Short mmCIF file of C-alpha atoms (C1' of nucleotides) in Angstrom, two decimals:
data_model
loop_
_atom_site.label_atom_id
_atom_site.label_comp_id
_atom_site.label_asym_id
_atom_site.label_seq_id
_atom_site.Cartn_x
_atom_site.Cartn_y
_atom_site.Cartn_z
CA MET G 1 -59.66 75.48 -49.70
CA ILE G 2 -61.46 72.34 -48.81
CA ASP G 3 -60.56 68.52 -49.67
CA ILE G 4 -61.58 67.36 -52.75
CA ASN G 5 -62.21 63.97 -51.80
CA ILE G 6 -64.78 65.58 -49.18
CA LEU G 7 -66.40 67.25 -51.81
CA ARG G 8 -66.58 63.98 -54.24
CA GLU G 9 -67.56 61.52 -51.21
CA ASN G 10 -69.42 63.70 -49.36
CA PRO G 11 -71.23 66.74 -51.44
CA GLU G 12 -74.13 66.64 -49.34
CA LEU G 13 -71.86 67.95 -46.04
CA VAL G 14 -70.52 70.74 -48.31
CA LYS G 15 -73.45 72.17 -49.57
CA GLN G 16 -75.18 72.21 -46.04
CA SER G 17 -72.02 73.50 -44.50
CA ALA G 18 -71.98 76.21 -47.21
CA GLU G 19 -75.40 77.16 -46.73
CA ASN G 20 -75.31 77.51 -43.26
CA LYS G 21 -72.60 79.89 -43.61
CA ASN G 22 -74.61 82.14 -46.08
CA ALA G 23 -72.60 81.58 -48.75
CA LYS G 24 -73.91 80.70 -52.90
CA VAL G 25 -71.56 78.30 -54.53
CA ASP G 26 -72.54 75.79 -57.17
CA ILE G 27 -71.24 72.44 -55.69
CA ASP G 28 -72.85 70.33 -58.44
CA LYS G 29 -71.01 72.40 -61.26
CA ALA G 30 -67.72 71.88 -59.33
CA LEU G 31 -68.25 67.71 -59.48
CA GLU G 32 -69.33 67.96 -62.98
CA LEU G 33 -66.16 69.88 -64.03
CA ASP G 34 -63.91 67.74 -61.55
CA GLU G 35 -65.48 64.33 -63.54
CA ASN G 36 -64.91 66.50 -66.96
CA ARG G 37 -61.27 67.02 -65.60
CA ARG G 38 -60.24 63.69 -64.98
CA LYS G 39 -61.95 62.47 -68.09
CA LEU G 40 -59.60 64.79 -69.87
CA ILE G 41 -56.42 63.95 -68.06
CA VAL G 42 -56.79 60.24 -68.17
CA GLU G 43 -56.74 60.63 -72.23
CA VAL G 44 -54.23 63.23 -72.66
CA GLU G 45 -51.92 60.99 -70.53
CA ASN G 46 -52.18 58.17 -72.67
CA LEU G 47 -51.17 60.12 -75.67
CA LYS G 48 -48.33 61.46 -73.68
CA ALA G 49 -47.33 58.04 -72.83
CA LEU G 50 -47.65 56.94 -76.62
CA ARG G 51 -45.74 59.97 -77.78
CA ASN G 52 -42.83 59.43 -75.22
CA LYS G 53 -42.73 55.93 -76.21
CA VAL G 54 -42.21 56.64 -79.90
CA THR G 55 -40.26 59.22 -79.07
CA GLN G 56 -37.72 56.81 -77.90
CA GLU G 57 -38.08 54.58 -80.78
CA ILE G 58 -37.19 57.67 -83.19
CA ALA G 59 -33.89 58.18 -81.33
CA ASP G 60 -32.98 54.62 -81.26
CA ALA G 61 -33.82 54.59 -84.95
CA LYS G 62 -31.75 57.40 -85.92
CA LYS G 63 -28.87 56.11 -83.69
CA ASN G 64 -29.04 52.88 -86.12
CA LYS G 65 -29.10 55.15 -89.09
CA VAL G 66 -32.95 53.81 -89.74
CA ASP G 67 -35.68 56.04 -91.74
CA ALA G 68 -38.11 57.00 -88.89
CA GLN G 69 -40.13 59.63 -90.92
CA SER G 70 -43.02 57.84 -91.00
CA LYS G 71 -43.17 57.59 -87.05
CA ILE G 72 -42.29 61.19 -87.24
CA ASP G 73 -45.24 62.09 -89.37
CA GLU G 74 -47.10 59.88 -86.74
CA MET G 75 -46.36 61.87 -83.72
CA ARG G 76 -46.85 64.98 -85.55
CA VAL G 77 -50.92 64.44 -85.40
CA VAL G 78 -50.61 63.06 -81.83
CA SER G 79 -48.67 66.03 -80.75
CA GLY G 80 -51.27 68.04 -82.36
CA LYS G 81 -54.05 66.29 -80.47
CA ILE G 82 -52.07 66.53 -77.14
CA LYS G 83 -51.90 70.43 -77.62
CA GLU G 84 -55.32 70.82 -78.35
CA LEU G 85 -56.61 68.73 -75.18
CA ASP G 86 -54.26 70.30 -72.83
CA SER G 87 -55.60 73.41 -73.67
CA GLN G 88 -59.11 71.97 -73.25
CA LEU G 89 -58.09 70.55 -69.93
CA ALA G 90 -56.62 73.89 -68.54
CA GLU G 91 -59.70 75.78 -69.14
CA VAL G 92 -61.79 72.77 -67.24
CA GLU G 93 -59.07 73.01 -64.39
CA SER G 94 -58.90 77.15 -64.09
CA ASP G 95 -62.93 76.93 -63.88
CA PHE G 96 -62.84 73.95 -61.73
CA ASN G 97 -60.12 75.78 -59.62
CA GLY G 98 -62.14 79.00 -59.41
CA LEU G 99 -65.00 77.54 -58.14
CA LEU G 100 -63.21 75.60 -55.13
CA LEU G 101 -61.97 78.32 -53.75
CA GLN G 102 -65.13 79.97 -53.43
CA ILE G 103 -66.24 77.10 -51.11
CA PRO G 104 -66.15 77.91 -47.68
CA ASN G 105 -64.44 75.79 -45.03
CA ILE G 106 -66.92 73.40 -43.74
CA HIS G 107 -67.83 74.31 -39.95
CA ASP G 108 -67.42 72.31 -37.03
CA GLU G 109 -70.56 69.93 -35.69
CA SER G 110 -70.34 72.00 -32.66
CA VAL G 111 -71.04 75.50 -34.42
CA PRO G 112 -74.62 76.50 -33.79
CA VAL G 113 -76.35 77.00 -37.19
CA GLY G 114 -77.57 80.43 -37.20
CA LYS G 115 -77.99 83.10 -40.14
CA THR G 116 -76.93 86.33 -38.04
CA GLU G 117 -74.85 87.39 -35.26
CA ASN G 118 -78.18 87.34 -33.43
CA GLU G 119 -77.46 83.35 -33.01
CA ASN G 120 -74.24 83.45 -31.43
CA VAL G 121 -74.00 81.92 -28.26
CA ILE G 122 -72.26 83.25 -25.01
CA THR G 123 -70.84 80.71 -23.47
CA LYS G 124 -68.81 82.16 -20.62
CA THR G 125 -68.82 85.81 -18.74
CA VAL G 126 -66.23 86.84 -16.20
CA GLY G 127 -66.99 89.86 -14.10
CA GLU G 128 -69.69 92.28 -14.05
CA THR G 129 -71.45 94.82 -16.29
CA THR G 130 -71.76 98.10 -14.84
CA SER G 131 -74.60 100.36 -15.52
CA GLU G 132 -73.01 103.79 -14.24
CA THR G 133 -72.90 106.16 -17.20
CA LYS G 134 -69.21 107.34 -17.89
CA PRO G 135 -68.11 109.81 -20.63
CA ASP G 136 -66.75 108.04 -23.86
CA HIS G 137 -63.25 107.51 -24.85
CA ILE G 138 -63.50 110.03 -27.17
CA GLU G 139 -64.60 112.66 -24.54
CA ILE G 140 -61.99 111.56 -22.24
CA ALA G 141 -58.78 111.19 -24.61
CA LYS G 142 -59.90 114.75 -25.48
CA ARG G 143 -59.58 116.32 -21.70
CA LEU G 144 -56.31 114.29 -21.51
CA GLY G 145 -54.57 115.00 -24.53
CA ILE G 146 -53.98 111.11 -25.73
CA LEU G 147 -55.33 110.93 -28.78
CA ASP G 148 -55.93 113.20 -31.78
CA PHE G 149 -58.55 112.58 -34.34
CA GLU G 150 -58.49 116.01 -36.08
CA ARG G 151 -55.12 115.85 -36.93
CA GLY G 152 -55.18 112.35 -38.02
CA ALA G 153 -57.88 113.57 -40.23
CA LYS G 154 -56.29 116.42 -41.50
CA VAL G 155 -52.70 114.24 -42.07
CA SER G 156 -54.32 111.09 -43.66
CA GLY G 157 -57.96 111.02 -43.78
CA SER G 158 -60.98 110.07 -41.22
CA GLY G 159 -60.38 106.84 -39.27
CA PHE G 160 -56.83 107.75 -38.73
CA ALA G 161 -55.23 108.79 -35.35
CA PHE G 162 -52.19 110.25 -33.56
CA TYR G 163 -51.34 108.88 -30.33
CA THR G 164 -49.98 111.80 -28.51
CA GLY G 165 -47.74 112.16 -25.05
CA LYS G 166 -48.73 109.21 -22.52
CA GLY G 167 -51.56 108.05 -24.88
CA ALA G 168 -48.57 106.87 -27.29
CA ALA G 169 -46.42 105.51 -24.40
CA LEU G 170 -49.54 103.68 -23.03
CA GLU G 171 -49.96 102.02 -26.75
CA ARG G 172 -46.40 100.89 -26.78
CA ALA G 173 -47.02 99.68 -22.89
CA LEU G 174 -49.99 97.59 -24.35
CA ILE G 175 -48.11 96.11 -27.31
CA ASN G 176 -44.79 95.32 -25.29
CA PHE G 177 -47.10 93.54 -22.21
CA PHE G 178 -48.88 91.73 -25.10
CA LEU G 179 -45.71 90.38 -26.61
CA ASP G 180 -43.89 89.56 -23.00
CA GLU G 181 -47.18 87.63 -21.81
CA ASN G 182 -47.42 85.68 -25.09
CA THR G 183 -43.95 84.49 -25.27
CA SER G 184 -43.47 83.42 -21.75
CA ARG G 185 -46.52 81.38 -22.78
CA GLY G 186 -44.69 79.88 -25.46
CA TYR G 187 -45.16 81.73 -28.18
CA TYR G 188 -42.32 82.44 -30.53
CA GLU G 189 -42.04 86.07 -31.10
CA MET G 190 -41.54 87.47 -34.77
CA MET G 191 -41.35 91.14 -36.51
CA THR G 192 -42.66 90.42 -39.82
CA PRO G 193 -42.91 92.36 -43.17
CA PHE G 194 -46.17 94.65 -43.24
CA MET G 195 -46.73 94.64 -46.92
CA VAL G 196 -46.76 91.71 -48.99
CA ASN G 197 -47.30 89.98 -52.27
CA GLU G 198 -50.34 88.54 -54.06
CA GLU G 199 -49.21 84.93 -53.34
CA SER G 200 -49.37 85.40 -49.60
CA MET G 201 -52.82 87.15 -49.65
CA ARG G 202 -54.02 84.05 -51.48
CA GLY G 203 -52.48 81.88 -49.32
CA THR G 204 -54.25 82.92 -46.10
CA GLY G 205 -57.57 83.51 -47.96
CA GLN G 206 -57.65 87.24 -48.19
CA LEU G 207 -57.87 87.20 -52.01
CA PRO G 208 -59.66 87.31 -53.77
CA LYS G 209 -62.61 87.44 -51.52
CA MET G 210 -61.52 90.66 -49.72
CA ALA G 211 -60.03 92.54 -52.51
CA GLU G 212 -61.94 95.70 -51.73
CA ASP G 213 -61.21 95.62 -48.13
CA MET G 214 -57.05 95.88 -48.77
CA TYR G 215 -54.89 99.22 -49.38
CA HIS G 216 -53.02 97.48 -52.47
CA MET G 217 -49.88 99.23 -54.40
CA GLN G 218 -50.37 99.06 -58.02
CA GLU G 219 -46.73 100.03 -58.66
CA ASP G 220 -45.47 97.40 -57.25
CA ASN G 221 -48.47 94.75 -56.70
CA MET G 222 -48.00 94.93 -52.65
CA TYR G 223 -50.73 94.63 -50.31
CA MET G 224 -50.52 96.52 -46.74
CA ILE G 225 -51.01 93.73 -44.41
CA PRO G 226 -54.57 93.85 -42.65
CA THR G 227 -53.63 91.27 -39.91
CA ALA G 228 -50.09 89.72 -38.98
CA GLU G 229 -51.99 86.47 -39.63
CA VAL G 230 -50.91 87.24 -42.97
CA PRO G 231 -47.24 87.21 -42.79
CA LEU G 232 -46.87 85.01 -39.85
CA THR G 233 -49.14 81.90 -41.73
CA ASN G 234 -47.18 82.32 -45.16
CA PHE G 235 -44.08 82.40 -43.09
CA HIS G 236 -44.19 78.55 -43.87
CA ARG G 237 -45.83 78.54 -47.44
CA ASP G 238 -44.80 75.72 -49.17
CA ASP G 239 -43.07 74.34 -46.32
CA MET G 240 -42.45 70.85 -44.93
CA ILE G 241 -42.56 71.78 -40.86
CA PRO G 242 -40.26 69.31 -39.21
CA TYR G 243 -42.43 66.93 -37.14
CA SER G 244 -40.35 67.84 -34.15
CA GLU G 245 -41.47 71.33 -34.57
CA LEU G 246 -45.26 70.67 -34.21
CA ASN G 247 -47.30 71.99 -32.40
CA LYS G 248 -45.55 75.51 -33.02
CA GLN G 249 -46.63 78.50 -32.14
CA ILE G 250 -45.56 82.31 -32.95
CA CYS G 251 -46.84 85.76 -32.24
CA GLY G 252 -45.91 89.13 -33.86
CA TYR G 253 -47.02 92.88 -33.63
CA SER G 254 -48.09 94.43 -36.49
CA PRO G 255 -49.96 97.65 -37.39
CA CYS G 256 -53.10 96.64 -39.52
CA PHE G 257 -54.52 98.49 -42.46
CA ARG G 258 -57.86 97.80 -43.74
CA ARG G 259 -60.24 99.92 -46.07
CA GLU G 260 -62.89 98.71 -44.29
CA ALA G 261 -65.33 99.78 -47.52
CA GLY G 262 -68.93 100.10 -46.66
CA SER G 263 -68.68 99.40 -43.16
CA TYR G 264 -69.98 102.74 -42.17
CA GLY G 265 -72.85 103.29 -39.81
CA LYS G 266 -72.18 100.87 -37.18
CA ASP G 267 -69.52 100.85 -34.32
CA VAL G 268 -67.68 103.34 -36.05
CA ARG G 269 -67.36 106.45 -33.54
CA GLY G 270 -63.87 107.38 -32.61
CA PHE G 271 -61.36 104.46 -32.01
CA LEU G 272 -64.39 101.89 -32.64
CA ARG G 273 -63.25 101.21 -36.40
CA VAL G 274 -59.93 102.97 -37.87
CA HIS G 275 -58.10 102.31 -41.21
CA GLN G 276 -54.70 101.85 -39.35
CA PHE G 277 -54.52 100.09 -35.61
CA ASN G 278 -51.83 97.81 -33.97
CA LYS G 279 -52.16 94.15 -32.99
CA VAL G 280 -50.52 91.36 -31.52
CA GLU G 281 -51.16 88.18 -33.39
CA LEU G 282 -51.34 84.60 -32.33
CA VAL G 283 -50.65 81.54 -34.90
CA LYS G 284 -50.33 78.10 -34.37
CA PHE G 285 -49.22 75.45 -36.63
CA THR G 286 -50.61 71.66 -35.17
CA LYS G 287 -50.94 68.01 -35.92
CA PRO G 288 -54.29 67.80 -37.07
CA GLU G 289 -55.33 65.68 -34.04
CA ASP G 290 -54.57 68.68 -31.51
CA SER G 291 -56.06 71.52 -33.20
CA TRP G 292 -59.49 71.81 -31.25
CA THR G 293 -57.37 71.53 -27.58
CA GLU G 294 -55.08 73.98 -29.08
CA LEU G 295 -57.87 76.42 -29.84
CA ASP G 296 -59.19 76.09 -26.38
CA LYS G 297 -55.63 76.91 -24.97
CA MET G 298 -55.50 79.66 -27.39
CA VAL G 299 -58.49 81.26 -26.10
CA GLU G 300 -57.21 80.92 -22.80
CA ASP G 301 -54.28 82.49 -23.30
CA VAL G 302 -56.03 85.77 -24.76
CA GLU G 303 -58.43 85.53 -21.44
CA ASN G 304 -55.13 85.84 -19.35
CA LEU G 305 -54.28 89.24 -20.88
CA LEU G 306 -57.93 90.08 -20.30
CA SER G 307 -57.82 89.32 -16.60
CA LYS G 308 -54.65 90.58 -16.05
CA LEU G 309 -56.39 93.88 -17.11
CA GLY G 310 -59.01 93.55 -15.09
CA PHE G 311 -61.78 93.78 -17.74
CA THR G 312 -65.01 91.99 -17.50
CA TYR G 313 -65.35 90.27 -20.37
CA ARG G 314 -67.09 87.05 -21.97
CA LEU G 315 -66.57 84.22 -24.91
CA ASN G 316 -68.68 84.55 -27.83
CA GLN G 317 -69.16 81.42 -29.67
CA LEU G 318 -70.43 82.58 -33.36
CA CYS G 319 -73.00 80.65 -35.44
CA THR G 320 -72.23 79.28 -38.61
CA GLY G 321 -73.61 82.39 -40.52
CA ASP G 322 -71.29 84.85 -38.21
CA THR G 323 -68.40 82.40 -38.96
CA SER G 324 -65.99 83.52 -41.70
CA PHE G 325 -65.04 81.93 -44.96
CA ALA G 326 -62.01 80.02 -44.21
CA SER G 327 -62.59 79.17 -40.40
CA ALA G 328 -64.37 75.90 -39.15
CA LYS G 329 -64.96 77.43 -35.75
CA THR G 330 -64.20 81.16 -34.23
CA ILE G 331 -64.58 82.17 -30.74
CA ASP G 332 -64.71 85.99 -30.34
CA LEU G 333 -63.83 87.39 -26.89
CA GLU G 334 -65.57 90.54 -26.17
CA VAL G 335 -64.40 93.65 -23.14
CA TRP G 336 -67.23 95.56 -21.42
CA SER G 337 -67.16 99.14 -22.44
CA GLU G 338 -68.35 101.29 -19.66
CA GLY G 339 -68.67 104.32 -21.66
CA GLU G 340 -70.48 102.40 -24.37
CA GLN G 341 -72.62 100.31 -22.43
CA ASN G 342 -71.48 97.72 -24.84
CA TRP G 343 -69.61 94.58 -25.65
CA LEU G 344 -66.33 95.14 -27.83
CA GLU G 345 -65.07 92.51 -29.85
CA VAL G 346 -61.18 92.61 -29.37
CA SER G 347 -60.27 89.25 -30.20
CA SER G 348 -61.41 86.72 -32.66
CA CYS G 349 -59.93 82.94 -32.21
CA SER G 350 -60.47 80.51 -34.94
CA ASN G 351 -59.44 77.01 -36.06
CA PHE G 352 -58.90 76.98 -40.02
CA ILE G 353 -58.43 73.09 -39.62
CA ASP G 354 -56.66 72.15 -43.15
CA PHE G 355 -58.06 74.78 -44.86
CA GLN G 356 -55.36 77.64 -45.02
CA ALA G 357 -53.13 75.07 -44.80
CA ARG G 358 -54.14 73.56 -47.79
CA ARG G 359 -54.30 76.79 -49.78
CA ALA G 360 -50.86 77.83 -48.63
CA ASN G 361 -49.56 74.13 -48.93
CA ILE G 362 -48.14 73.82 -45.57
CA ARG G 363 -47.76 70.21 -44.74
CA PHE G 364 -45.89 67.76 -42.34
CA LYS G 365 -44.53 64.38 -42.09
CA ARG G 366 -45.07 61.86 -39.12
CA THR G 367 -41.95 59.81 -40.35
CA ALA G 368 -39.13 60.22 -42.95
CA ASP G 369 -40.99 57.59 -45.06
CA SER G 370 -44.53 58.69 -44.54
CA LYS G 371 -47.13 60.72 -46.59
CA PRO G 372 -46.80 64.44 -46.19
CA GLU G 373 -50.06 65.66 -44.46
CA PHE G 374 -51.49 69.20 -43.98
CA VAL G 375 -51.00 71.02 -40.82
CA HIS G 376 -54.05 72.43 -38.88
CA THR G 377 -53.61 76.62 -38.74
CA LEU G 378 -55.19 78.71 -36.26
CA ASN G 379 -54.96 82.28 -35.32
CA GLY G 380 -56.45 84.82 -32.68
CA SER G 381 -55.72 88.59 -31.74
CA GLY G 382 -53.43 88.62 -28.65
CA LEU G 383 -54.60 91.29 -28.43
CA ALA G 384 -55.78 94.32 -30.76
CA THR G 385 -54.94 97.49 -28.99
CA PRO G 386 -57.93 100.18 -30.04
CA ARG G 387 -60.87 98.92 -28.33
CA ILE G 388 -58.54 97.40 -25.39
CA LEU G 389 -57.33 101.22 -25.54
CA VAL G 390 -61.19 102.53 -25.41
CA ALA G 391 -62.30 99.80 -22.42
CA LEU G 392 -59.19 100.78 -20.45
CA ILE G 393 -59.69 104.45 -20.69
CA GLU G 394 -63.23 104.08 -19.58
CA LYS G 395 -62.90 101.84 -17.28
CA TYR G 396 -59.52 103.29 -15.14
CA TYR G 397 -61.04 107.06 -15.51
CA ASP G 398 -61.99 108.56 -12.04
CA GLY G 399 -63.58 111.62 -13.26
CA GLU G 400 -60.02 113.33 -13.58
CA LYS G 401 -57.22 110.93 -14.41
CA ILE G 402 -57.07 107.40 -15.41
CA ASN G 403 -55.14 104.86 -12.91
CA ILE G 404 -53.07 102.63 -15.28
CA PRO G 405 -53.53 98.93 -14.34
CA GLU G 406 -51.17 97.26 -12.51
CA CYS G 407 -49.76 95.07 -15.04
CA LEU G 408 -48.80 97.99 -17.11
CA HIS G 409 -47.03 99.55 -14.20
CA PRO G 410 -43.18 97.99 -15.55
CA TYR G 411 -43.89 99.42 -18.75
CA LEU G 412 -44.30 103.16 -18.39
CA ARG G 413 -42.78 105.75 -16.02
CA PHE G 414 -45.97 107.24 -14.55
CA LYS G 415 -49.09 105.34 -12.80
CA THR G 416 -51.57 107.91 -13.82
CA ILE G 417 -52.49 110.05 -17.00
"C1'" G P 1 -32.42 103.97 -61.55
"C1'" G P 2 -27.50 101.56 -64.40
"C1'" A P 3 -24.34 97.00 -65.20
"C1'" A P 4 -23.03 92.03 -64.36
"C1'" A P 5 -23.45 86.99 -62.66
"C1'" G P 6 -27.07 83.70 -61.58
"C1'" G P 7 -31.55 80.49 -59.99
"C1'" U P 8 -30.98 72.24 -61.26
"C1'" G P 9 -32.86 66.76 -56.57
"C1'" C P 10 -32.73 67.38 -48.72
"C1'" A P 11 -27.45 69.79 -49.60
"C1'" G P 12 -23.16 71.25 -52.89
"C1'" G P 13 -22.79 70.73 -58.38
"C1'" A P 14 -22.24 68.56 -63.95
"C1'" G P 15 -24.73 68.98 -67.66
"C1'" U P 16 -26.12 73.93 -74.80
"C1'" G P 17 -31.52 68.50 -78.85
"C1'" G P 18 -32.50 61.87 -78.47
"C1'" U P 19 -28.42 55.59 -73.61
"C1'" U P 20 -30.16 62.22 -68.63
"C1'" U P 21 -34.82 56.07 -66.48
"C1'" A P 22 -30.78 64.10 -64.15
"C1'" A P 23 -23.77 62.10 -63.84
"C1'" C P 24 -20.84 63.13 -59.46
"C1'" U P 25 -20.20 64.07 -54.14
"C1'" G P 26 -22.13 64.65 -49.54
"C1'" G P 27 -26.19 63.93 -46.27
"C1'" C P 28 -30.24 60.46 -44.62
"C1'" A P 29 -32.42 55.54 -44.21
"C1'" C P 30 -31.59 50.45 -44.25
"C1'" G P 31 -28.78 46.14 -44.66
"C1'" C P 32 -23.49 43.53 -44.80
"C1'" C P 33 -19.68 43.31 -42.27
"C1'" U P 34 -17.90 44.11 -36.46
"C1'" G P 35 -18.00 41.89 -29.68
"C1'" G P 36 -19.71 46.89 -30.66
"C1'" A P 37 -18.33 51.29 -33.63
"C1'" A P 38 -15.81 53.69 -37.20
"C1'" A P 39 -14.28 53.15 -42.19
"C1'" G P 40 -15.63 50.01 -46.15
"C1'" C P 41 -19.06 47.73 -48.81
"C1'" G P 42 -24.20 47.50 -50.98
"C1'" U P 43 -29.26 49.10 -51.57
"C1'" G P 44 -32.63 53.09 -51.80
"C1'" U P 45 -33.77 58.41 -51.14
"C1'" G P 46 -38.73 63.96 -53.60
"C1'" U P 47 -43.91 66.43 -55.00
"C1'" G P 48 -48.69 67.08 -57.27
"C1'" C P 49 -52.28 64.78 -60.71
"C1'" U P 50 -54.24 60.17 -62.33
"C1'" C P 51 -55.49 55.05 -62.96
"C1'" G P 52 -56.14 50.54 -59.88
"C1'" C P 53 -59.63 46.74 -54.14
"C1'" A P 54 -54.29 46.20 -53.70
"C1'" A P 55 -49.64 45.54 -55.61
"C1'" G P 56 -48.27 48.66 -58.78
"C1'" G P 57 -48.68 51.56 -63.21
"C1'" G P 58 -49.26 56.39 -66.11
"C1'" U P 59 -47.94 61.53 -66.37
"C1'" A P 60 -45.99 66.25 -65.33
"C1'" C P 61 -42.26 68.88 -62.40
"C1'" C P 62 -34.64 71.51 -63.61
"C1'" G P 63 -37.32 80.01 -61.17
"C1'" A P 64 -42.25 81.27 -63.82
"C1'" G P 65 -45.27 81.68 -68.05
"C1'" G P 66 -45.46 81.15 -73.43
"C1'" G P 67 -42.97 79.11 -78.23
"C1'" U P 68 -40.05 76.08 -81.77
"C1'" U P 69 -39.51 70.53 -82.48
"C1'" C P 70 -41.38 63.67 -83.80
"C1'" G P 71 -38.32 64.78 -78.82
"C1'" A P 72 -36.55 70.63 -74.52
"C1'" A P 73 -33.32 71.16 -68.27
"C1'" U P 74 -30.87 72.17 -73.06
"C1'" C P 75 -32.83 76.78 -78.42
"C1'" C P 76 -36.18 81.48 -78.66
"C1'" C P 77 -39.30 85.09 -76.29
"C1'" U P 78 -42.04 87.27 -71.98
"C1'" C P 79 -41.77 87.91 -66.81
"C1'" C P 80 -40.11 86.68 -61.39
"C1'" C P 81 -36.42 86.41 -57.79
"C1'" U P 82 -31.35 86.50 -55.46
"C1'" U P 83 -26.36 87.96 -55.24
"C1'" U P 84 -22.18 91.62 -56.67
"C1'" C P 85 -20.70 96.50 -58.04
"C1'" C P 86 -22.54 101.52 -59.32
"C1'" G P 87 -25.98 106.02 -58.33
"C1'" C P 88 -29.96 107.76 -54.96
"C1'" C P 89 -31.30 107.38 -49.97
"C1'" A P 90 -33.02 106.59 -43.93
#
RNA sequence: GGAAAGGUGCAGGAGUGGUUUAACUGGCACGCCUGGAAAGCGUGUGUGCUCGCAAGGGUACCGAGGGUUCGAAUCCCUCCCUUUCCGCCA
């Protein structure tokens, strides 16, 4: 949710930003509702002040055994009016809030303006791409017996897979490697619930927009998490984080569940898009003045993982049109897939500034008696395993076996598959 | 799934229709006292919205939402959550 004051003082900025992000939302209507809302508040609160005053007079009169009937009659009318105005106000307020929730975050000035992913900007490339054609991960995985898509489909449905034998061990090793690296760089590890309630989904912005993309259990009105970002960020929902704990960085492993409704046709083969995958998520809660340097540091943390795994990778600065609803700026990290002869997105690092914090009500105070302020939140994948596994299988396959990169050796009882 | 108890401010905890502007205790902050400290004494102590240049004012908030009433933490209804016991179960 954006700051109402920005909306009031600089509606043009909000409009321009929404347009740059390809969002359609009626800013003028929101302003009009806001004005209407404030008028009603003034009116109804004046009446409430009157009622409180006279109510006290009635109490005093009764105590002194003085007749107060005329005042009671008078207040009966006032109370009726209050009730009427309150319900009007509730309606205006709910319309206003509904509209406010649809306004996307204002993108940072540094984000290139563009409609589609074609206008994204590659800001850094590390390593060399290859042109030698290699078998793709599906082929290799089948040969070596480390992934089973057919049985995944039988047991669950398309978009689910079994990791088998050394494949399962490799997956486990990746997760542990990511967690150990990140915790050694100052992230505090957590294991979270994998199902969350509605308020949490609203807090991080999955609801109401992404409802279609999530697995929902109607019986209990709970959602399977699409990313650990949800529980990790909501950990501090409605909290006042002690100033001494900022900037706070946490990480957590979770499986991620995504319906991927309507995403057929692009990057869907094998492991490139699945309904359930494993990921280690990085989340930061920072002081507002630090969030941009913390974003750079987060990207470096992810680069560290990719470097240790020996990948060719690049940084992709998303343009406004490709930047998500809640994000002010997003940098994707992509690895080179030798089998696909293409770049695969493996991480997305975003600064949400105060947008999520405002929704989820996550604040801090600089001193005991200073005003509460919203923290800034950031998150990024560090890392999601499926595409890492794809790139790894392809890169380290020598035609016969996969030679496990050294950084994973401590986590495995074998060095080849 | 069955039963019971409970949900009040920073924490503990009182409070069953009108001096509750939420008692009291503790915590914390500031001040007094002191050579310094402790003890003691005094003062203060939340959040949202809103009006105001500001100082400051108004209003709402006792798990959530409704209702009754001139007036609700308090009475009524619905829901949520926590704890304990029983049942079932990894």
